[in-house]
Tab-separated table of C-alpha atoms in Angstrom:
chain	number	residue	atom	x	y	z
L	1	UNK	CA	10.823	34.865	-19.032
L	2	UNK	CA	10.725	38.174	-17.409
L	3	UNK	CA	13.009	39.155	-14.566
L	4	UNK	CA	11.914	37.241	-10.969
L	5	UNK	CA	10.667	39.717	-8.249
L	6	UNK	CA	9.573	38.865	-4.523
L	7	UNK	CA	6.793	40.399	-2.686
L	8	UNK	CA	6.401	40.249	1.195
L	9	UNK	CA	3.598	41.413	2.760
L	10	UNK	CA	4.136	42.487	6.589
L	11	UNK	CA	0.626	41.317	8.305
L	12	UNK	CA	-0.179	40.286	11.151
L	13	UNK	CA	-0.819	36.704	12.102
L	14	UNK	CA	-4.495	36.152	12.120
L	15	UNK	CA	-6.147	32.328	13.392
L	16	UNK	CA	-7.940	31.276	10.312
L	17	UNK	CA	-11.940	31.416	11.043
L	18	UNK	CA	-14.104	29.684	8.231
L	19	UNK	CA	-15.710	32.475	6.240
L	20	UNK	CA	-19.377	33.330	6.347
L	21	UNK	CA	-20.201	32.991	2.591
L	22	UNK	CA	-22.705	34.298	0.734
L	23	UNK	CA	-23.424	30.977	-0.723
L	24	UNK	CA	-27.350	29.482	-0.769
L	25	UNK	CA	-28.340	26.297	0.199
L	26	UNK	CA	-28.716	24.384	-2.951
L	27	UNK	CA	-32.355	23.406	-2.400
L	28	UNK	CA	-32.757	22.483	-6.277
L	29	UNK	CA	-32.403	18.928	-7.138
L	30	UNK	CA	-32.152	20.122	-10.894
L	31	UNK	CA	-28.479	20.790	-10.530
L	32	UNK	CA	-27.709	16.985	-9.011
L	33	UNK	CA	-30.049	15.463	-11.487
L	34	UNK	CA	-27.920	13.023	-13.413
L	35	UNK	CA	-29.017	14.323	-16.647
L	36	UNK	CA	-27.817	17.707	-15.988
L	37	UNK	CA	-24.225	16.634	-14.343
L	38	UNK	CA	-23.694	14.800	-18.270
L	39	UNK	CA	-24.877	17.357	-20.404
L	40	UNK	CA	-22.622	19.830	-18.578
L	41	UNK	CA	-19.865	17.437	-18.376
L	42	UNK	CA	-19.442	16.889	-14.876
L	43	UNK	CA	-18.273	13.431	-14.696
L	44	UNK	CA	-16.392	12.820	-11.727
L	45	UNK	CA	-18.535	12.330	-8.488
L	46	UNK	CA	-20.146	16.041	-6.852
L	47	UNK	CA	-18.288	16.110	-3.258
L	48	UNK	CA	-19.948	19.313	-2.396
L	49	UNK	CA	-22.012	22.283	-4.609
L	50	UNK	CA	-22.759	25.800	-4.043
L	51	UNK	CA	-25.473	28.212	-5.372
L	52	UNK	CA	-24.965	31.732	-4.902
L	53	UNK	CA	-26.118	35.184	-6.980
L	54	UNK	CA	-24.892	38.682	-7.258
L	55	UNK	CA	-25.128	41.343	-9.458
L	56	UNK	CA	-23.867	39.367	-12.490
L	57	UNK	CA	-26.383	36.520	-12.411
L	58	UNK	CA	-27.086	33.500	-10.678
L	59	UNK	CA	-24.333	30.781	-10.285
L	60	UNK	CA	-23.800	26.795	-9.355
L	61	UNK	CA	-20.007	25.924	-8.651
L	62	UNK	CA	-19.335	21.817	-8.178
L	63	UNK	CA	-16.493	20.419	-6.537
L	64	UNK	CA	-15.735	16.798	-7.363
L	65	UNK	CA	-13.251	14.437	-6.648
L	66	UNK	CA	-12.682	10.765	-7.826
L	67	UNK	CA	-12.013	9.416	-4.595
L	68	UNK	CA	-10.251	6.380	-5.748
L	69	UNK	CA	-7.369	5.962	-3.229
L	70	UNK	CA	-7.869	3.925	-0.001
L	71	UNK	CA	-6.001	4.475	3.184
L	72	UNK	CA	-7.645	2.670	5.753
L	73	UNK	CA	-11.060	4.262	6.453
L	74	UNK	CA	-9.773	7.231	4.450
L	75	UNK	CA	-10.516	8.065	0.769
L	76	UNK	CA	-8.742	10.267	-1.168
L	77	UNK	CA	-8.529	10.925	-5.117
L	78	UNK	CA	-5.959	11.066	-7.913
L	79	UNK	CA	-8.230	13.710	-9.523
L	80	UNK	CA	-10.309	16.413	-8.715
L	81	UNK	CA	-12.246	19.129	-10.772
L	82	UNK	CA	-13.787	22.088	-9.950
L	83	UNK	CA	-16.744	23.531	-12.274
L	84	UNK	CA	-18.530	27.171	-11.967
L	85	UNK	CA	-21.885	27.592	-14.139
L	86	UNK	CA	-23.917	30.187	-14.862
L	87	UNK	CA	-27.796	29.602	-14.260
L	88	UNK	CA	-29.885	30.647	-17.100
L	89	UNK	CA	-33.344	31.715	-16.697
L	90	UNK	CA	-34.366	28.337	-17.878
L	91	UNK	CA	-32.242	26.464	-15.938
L	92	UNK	CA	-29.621	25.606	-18.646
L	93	UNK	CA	-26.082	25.718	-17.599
L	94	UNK	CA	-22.920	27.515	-19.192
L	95	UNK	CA	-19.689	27.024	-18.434
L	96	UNK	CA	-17.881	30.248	-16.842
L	97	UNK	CA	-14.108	28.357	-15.789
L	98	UNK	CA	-13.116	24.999	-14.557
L	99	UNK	CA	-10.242	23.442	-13.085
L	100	UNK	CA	-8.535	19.639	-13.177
L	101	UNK	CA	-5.758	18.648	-11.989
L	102	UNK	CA	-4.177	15.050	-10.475
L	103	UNK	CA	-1.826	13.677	-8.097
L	104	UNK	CA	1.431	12.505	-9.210
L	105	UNK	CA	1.765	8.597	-9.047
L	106	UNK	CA	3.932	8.775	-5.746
L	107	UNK	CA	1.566	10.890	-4.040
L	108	UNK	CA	-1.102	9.299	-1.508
L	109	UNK	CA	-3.573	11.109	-3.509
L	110	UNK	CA	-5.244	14.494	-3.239
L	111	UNK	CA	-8.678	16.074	-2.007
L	112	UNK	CA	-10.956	19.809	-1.547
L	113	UNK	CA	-10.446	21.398	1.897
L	114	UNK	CA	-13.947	22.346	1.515
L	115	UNK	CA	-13.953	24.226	5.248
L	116	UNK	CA	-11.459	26.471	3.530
L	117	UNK	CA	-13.951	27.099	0.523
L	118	UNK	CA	-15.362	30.992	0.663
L	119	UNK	CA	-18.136	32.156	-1.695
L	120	UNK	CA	-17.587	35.641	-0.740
L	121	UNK	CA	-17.361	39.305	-2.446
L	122	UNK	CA	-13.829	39.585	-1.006
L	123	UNK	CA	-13.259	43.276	-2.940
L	124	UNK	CA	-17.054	44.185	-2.409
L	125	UNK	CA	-17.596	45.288	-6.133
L	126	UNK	CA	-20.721	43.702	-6.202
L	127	UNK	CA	-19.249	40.139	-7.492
L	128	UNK	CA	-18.660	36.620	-5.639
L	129	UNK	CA	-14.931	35.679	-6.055
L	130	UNK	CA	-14.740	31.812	-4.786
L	131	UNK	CA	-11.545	30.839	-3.215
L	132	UNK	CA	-10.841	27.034	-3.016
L	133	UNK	CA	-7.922	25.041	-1.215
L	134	UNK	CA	-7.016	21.168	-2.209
L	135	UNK	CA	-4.299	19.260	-0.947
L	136	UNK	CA	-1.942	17.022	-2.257
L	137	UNK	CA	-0.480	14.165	0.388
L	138	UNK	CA	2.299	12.560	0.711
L	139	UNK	CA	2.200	8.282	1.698
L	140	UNK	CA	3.624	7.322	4.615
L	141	UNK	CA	3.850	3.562	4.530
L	142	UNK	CA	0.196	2.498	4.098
L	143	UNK	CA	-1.335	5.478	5.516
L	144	UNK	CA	-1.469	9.196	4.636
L	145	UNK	CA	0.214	11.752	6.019
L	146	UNK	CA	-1.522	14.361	6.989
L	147	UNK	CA	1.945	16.407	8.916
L	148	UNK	CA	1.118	20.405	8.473
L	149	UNK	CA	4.623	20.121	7.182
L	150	UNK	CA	4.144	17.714	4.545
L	151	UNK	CA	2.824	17.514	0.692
L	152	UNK	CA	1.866	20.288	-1.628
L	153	UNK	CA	-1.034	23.153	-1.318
L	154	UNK	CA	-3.157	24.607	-3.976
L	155	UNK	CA	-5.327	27.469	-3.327
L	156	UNK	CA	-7.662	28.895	-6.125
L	157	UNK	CA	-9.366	31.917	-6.823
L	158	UNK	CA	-12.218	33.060	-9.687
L	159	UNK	CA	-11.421	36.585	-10.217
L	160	UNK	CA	-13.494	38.459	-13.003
L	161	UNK	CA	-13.083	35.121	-14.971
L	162	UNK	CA	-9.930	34.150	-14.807
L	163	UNK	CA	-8.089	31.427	-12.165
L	164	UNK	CA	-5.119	33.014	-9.472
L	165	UNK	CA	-3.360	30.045	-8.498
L	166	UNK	CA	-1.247	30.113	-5.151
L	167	UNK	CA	1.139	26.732	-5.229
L	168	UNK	CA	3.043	25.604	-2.412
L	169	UNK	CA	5.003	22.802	-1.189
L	170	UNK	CA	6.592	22.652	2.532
L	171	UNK	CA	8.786	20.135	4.353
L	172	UNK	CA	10.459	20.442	7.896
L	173	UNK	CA	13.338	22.579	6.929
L	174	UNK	CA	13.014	26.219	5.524
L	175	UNK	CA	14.484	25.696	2.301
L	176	UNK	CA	12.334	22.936	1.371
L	177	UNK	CA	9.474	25.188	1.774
L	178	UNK	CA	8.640	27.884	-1.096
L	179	UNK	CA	5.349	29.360	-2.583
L	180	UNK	CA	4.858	30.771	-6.073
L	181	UNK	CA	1.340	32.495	-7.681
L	182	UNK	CA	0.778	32.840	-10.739
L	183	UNK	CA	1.323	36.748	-12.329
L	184	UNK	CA	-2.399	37.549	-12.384
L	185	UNK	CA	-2.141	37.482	-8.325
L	186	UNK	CA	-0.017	41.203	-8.544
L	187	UNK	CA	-2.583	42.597	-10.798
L	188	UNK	CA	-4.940	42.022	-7.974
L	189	UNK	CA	-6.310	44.621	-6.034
L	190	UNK	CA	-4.379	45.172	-2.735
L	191	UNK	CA	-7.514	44.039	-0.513
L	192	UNK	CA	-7.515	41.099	-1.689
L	193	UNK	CA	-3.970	39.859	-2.296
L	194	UNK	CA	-4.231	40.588	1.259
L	195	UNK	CA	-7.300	38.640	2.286
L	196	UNK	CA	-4.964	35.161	0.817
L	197	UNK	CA	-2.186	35.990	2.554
L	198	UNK	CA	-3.996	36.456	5.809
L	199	UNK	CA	-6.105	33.068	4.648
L	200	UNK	CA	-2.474	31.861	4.424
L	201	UNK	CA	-1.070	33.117	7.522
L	202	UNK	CA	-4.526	31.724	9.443
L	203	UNK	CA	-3.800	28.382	8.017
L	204	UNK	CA	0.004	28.133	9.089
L	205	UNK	CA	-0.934	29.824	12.978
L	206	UNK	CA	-3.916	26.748	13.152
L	207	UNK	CA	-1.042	24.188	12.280
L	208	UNK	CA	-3.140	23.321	8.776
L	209	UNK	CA	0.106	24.551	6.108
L	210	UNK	CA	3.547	24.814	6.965
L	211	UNK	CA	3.892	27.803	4.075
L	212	UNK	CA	7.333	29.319	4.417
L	213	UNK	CA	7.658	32.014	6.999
L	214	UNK	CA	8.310	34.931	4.659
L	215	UNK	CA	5.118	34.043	2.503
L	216	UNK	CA	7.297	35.347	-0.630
L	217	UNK	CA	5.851	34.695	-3.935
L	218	UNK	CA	7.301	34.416	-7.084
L	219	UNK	CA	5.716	35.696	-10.444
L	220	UNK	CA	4.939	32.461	-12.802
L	221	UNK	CA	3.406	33.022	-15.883
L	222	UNK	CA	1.547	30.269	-16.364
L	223	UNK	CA	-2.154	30.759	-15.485
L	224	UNK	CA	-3.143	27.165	-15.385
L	225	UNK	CA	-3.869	25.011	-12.608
């Protein structure tokens, strides 16, 4: 394993406003049609869907969640997936990159911060790079706890086909707090590794994330979820 490095970025502290994305309405039933969702192998239950083109193509990303945790009037889920297809020009559907991942067994459960989701061209080459946020909760007796200092974060982004994974898990004191990305994030160019730390620093100044204060990041080289 290479040698560990740390990267600060010196930003300001921006309030986190929900991005205006370039995303379409969905007007198509085609891509909720049942029939579709199995041949593609979406299986878990659509919680929200975007449609959105650019100079690559048309495109259909699904976010789904089992939602098979009860906490009160609250539903969360010990799984979630993520799916982005490519629209043919007959409709048909491939697979560009997908994610999965659970909850561990002594979590509350897990779920999309979808009002964090952008379908943007963050670098403006031309190309929409979706960036999407799920959170992992902690139980607190029999309800969830939703602290900004509590749980684990994961933010995602689809850059030129491949995932950049942000993790991060917080607590009340400073040491219990640390976020990692995964190497592909210093490769990035510097717009945008400075569009998720802003996204990051937006999130903490709106009480949402408790990420530690020196937003330091440590190279992994795993590239997985």
């Amino acid at each position: 394993m290479k040698n560990l490095l740390s990267l600060i970025f010196l930003l300001p502290v921006l309030a986190f406003a929900e991005a205006k994305n370039s995303a379409a309405t969905c007007t198509d039933k085609t891509w909720l049609n049942a029939d579709t969702l199995k041949k593609s192998k979406v299986l878990l239950p659509v919680f929200k869907h975007y449609c959105y083109s650019d100079q690559s193509g048309s495109y259909v990303l699904y976010l789904t969640e089992k939602q098979d945790r009860t906490y009160g009037a609250e539903k969360l889920s010990s799984a979630v997936e993520a799916h982005l297809f490519k629209i043919a020009s007959d409709k048909s559907l491939s697979n560009v990159i997908s994610i999965r991942d659970r909850a561990e067994s002594e979590e509350a459960g897990m779920e999309f911060w979808s009002k964090l989701t952008e379908i943007a061209d963050i670098d403006r080459d031309g190309n929409i790079d979706p960036i999407l946020v799920y959170r992992f909760y902690n139980q607190d007796g029999a309800n969830t706890d939703r602290e900004a200092f509590s749980g684990r974060l994961k933010i995602i982004m689809f850059y030129k086909g491949e995932k950049v994974v942000i993790r991060a898990i917080t607590g009340n004191l400073d040491g219990e707090r640390q976020t990692t990305a995964t190497e592909n994030f210093f490769s990035l160019p510097a717009s945008v590794q400075k569009h998720l730390v802003k996204k990051m620093e937006g999130m903490y100044k709106d009480n949402l994330y408790g990420f530690d204060n020196s937003y330091q990041f440590v190279p992994r080289k795993s590239k997985g979820n």
